[in-house]
Amino acid sequence: MTRETHLTNLELKARIMRSVYGVWFWKGVAPLLAVEVAGEEDSEFVLRDKAQWYLRRGVPVVWLVVPDSREVIVVEPSAERRYRLGEQLPVHPALPDLGPSVDELFT
């Protein structure tokens, strides 16, 4: 099986977000959730800067996925919190059916 046909959940979610990101600018409507996955060269500073960019444009919650530490930083306009393996991401009022565990994002 090639890498192209076998995607991890995280890779699939990243591809979906890139697709949504393009539609977002086309339609002018902010998504309810933005997900940024750190690349090999991305620092947390850069990720937080991107999160603030999304928040300024009306996205209510941003997940910063950090594969190296297997953590997710949840950023909202009034708060930021880091979640590790074994922890559950909080359910946001705008997305009442979405609250995966960190483990689910890395399997």
Tab-separated table of C-alpha atoms in Angstrom:
chain	number	residue	atom	x	y	z
A	1	MET	CA	0.000	0.000	0.000
A	2	THR	CA	1.447	3.383	-0.965
A	3	ARG	CA	1.620	6.386	1.329
A	4	GLU	CA	-0.959	8.118	-0.885
A	5	THR	CA	-3.560	5.406	-0.305
A	6	HIS	CA	-2.864	4.914	3.389
A	7	LEU	CA	-3.447	8.133	5.313
A	8	THR	CA	-3.446	8.464	9.071
A	9	ASN	CA	-6.411	10.189	10.657
A	10	LEU	CA	-4.235	13.230	11.296
A	11	GLU	CA	-3.137	13.485	7.664
A	12	LEU	CA	-6.715	13.098	6.481
A	13	LYS	CA	-7.910	15.820	8.861
A	14	ALA	CA	-5.134	18.119	7.666
A	15	ARG	CA	-6.171	17.576	4.039
A	16	ILE	CA	-9.795	18.311	4.900
A	17	MET	CA	-8.759	21.534	6.637
A	18	ARG	CA	-6.711	22.646	3.627
A	19	SER	CA	-9.769	22.028	1.476
A	20	VAL	CA	-12.035	23.949	3.853
A	21	TYR	CA	-9.462	26.743	4.079
A	22	GLY	CA	-9.661	27.304	0.311
A	23	VAL	CA	-13.470	27.328	0.333
A	24	TRP	CA	-13.462	29.676	3.307
A	25	PHE	CA	-11.844	32.482	1.323
A	26	TRP	CA	-13.929	31.742	-1.719
A	27	LYS	CA	-17.231	32.022	0.163
A	28	GLY	CA	-16.099	34.536	2.795
A	29	VAL	CA	-17.391	32.477	5.726
A	30	ALA	CA	-15.136	31.495	8.622
A	31	PRO	CA	-15.139	27.813	9.638
A	32	LEU	CA	-16.172	26.824	13.169
A	33	LEU	CA	-12.826	25.112	13.735
A	34	ALA	CA	-9.334	25.625	12.340
A	35	VAL	CA	-6.692	22.926	12.709
A	36	GLU	CA	-3.009	23.675	12.196
A	37	VAL	CA	-0.627	20.733	12.185
A	38	ALA	CA	2.975	21.618	13.000
A	39	GLY	CA	5.444	20.765	10.289
A	40	GLU	CA	9.032	19.795	10.965
A	41	GLU	CA	10.148	23.426	10.824
A	42	ASP	CA	7.165	25.043	12.605
A	43	SER	CA	7.724	26.460	16.077
A	44	GLU	CA	4.937	26.863	18.621
A	45	PHE	CA	5.390	30.611	18.230
A	46	VAL	CA	4.518	30.343	14.528
A	47	LEU	CA	1.546	28.101	15.305
A	48	ARG	CA	0.229	30.518	17.931
A	49	ASP	CA	0.601	33.376	15.471
A	50	LYS	CA	-1.488	31.417	12.946
A	51	ALA	CA	-4.080	30.705	15.641
A	52	GLN	CA	-4.409	34.415	16.378
A	53	TRP	CA	-4.852	35.062	12.652
A	54	TYR	CA	-7.772	32.603	12.556
A	55	LEU	CA	-9.337	34.039	15.719
A	56	ARG	CA	-9.176	37.599	14.325
A	57	ARG	CA	-11.146	36.365	11.308
A	58	GLY	CA	-13.965	34.888	13.343
A	59	VAL	CA	-12.951	31.263	13.888
A	60	PRO	CA	-14.142	30.464	17.437
A	61	VAL	CA	-11.639	27.703	18.233
A	62	VAL	CA	-8.265	26.600	16.853
A	63	TRP	CA	-6.512	23.291	17.447
A	64	LEU	CA	-2.735	23.392	17.139
A	65	VAL	CA	-1.548	19.827	16.639
A	66	VAL	CA	2.068	19.221	17.654
A	67	PRO	CA	3.136	15.772	16.410
A	68	ASP	CA	6.619	15.855	17.997
A	69	SER	CA	5.194	16.064	21.526
A	70	ARG	CA	1.889	14.377	20.595
A	71	GLU	CA	-0.048	17.285	22.057
A	72	VAL	CA	-2.884	19.549	20.980
A	73	ILE	CA	-3.065	23.184	22.035
A	74	VAL	CA	-6.639	24.448	22.016
A	75	VAL	CA	-6.780	28.204	21.448
A	76	GLU	CA	-9.893	30.308	21.950
A	77	PRO	CA	-10.203	34.102	22.125
A	78	SER	CA	-10.102	34.110	25.932
A	79	ALA	CA	-7.986	31.057	26.763
A	80	GLU	CA	-5.388	28.540	25.648
A	81	ARG	CA	-4.763	25.051	27.025
A	82	ARG	CA	-2.440	22.170	26.160
A	83	TYR	CA	-3.793	18.602	26.034
A	84	ARG	CA	-1.636	15.475	26.114
A	85	LEU	CA	-2.136	11.805	25.316
A	86	GLY	CA	-4.790	10.324	27.588
A	87	GLU	CA	-6.746	13.595	27.747
A	88	GLN	CA	-9.989	14.577	26.052
A	89	LEU	CA	-10.308	17.779	24.031
A	90	PRO	CA	-13.097	20.018	25.302
A	91	VAL	CA	-16.405	20.231	23.487
A	92	HIS	CA	-16.930	23.725	22.114
A	93	PRO	CA	-20.510	25.107	22.036
A	94	ALA	CA	-20.199	25.734	18.277
A	95	LEU	CA	-19.270	22.050	17.744
A	96	PRO	CA	-21.279	20.094	20.333
A	97	ASP	CA	-20.597	16.669	18.788
A	98	LEU	CA	-16.824	17.075	18.468
A	99	GLY	CA	-14.582	16.334	21.424
A	100	PRO	CA	-12.054	13.644	20.514
A	101	SER	CA	-9.330	12.364	22.767
A	102	VAL	CA	-5.809	13.401	21.897
A	103	ASP	CA	-5.053	9.712	21.329
A	104	GLU	CA	-7.651	9.570	18.538
A	105	LEU	CA	-5.873	12.341	16.643
A	106	PHE	CA	-2.596	10.425	16.669
A	107	THR	CA	-3.800	6.936	15.724
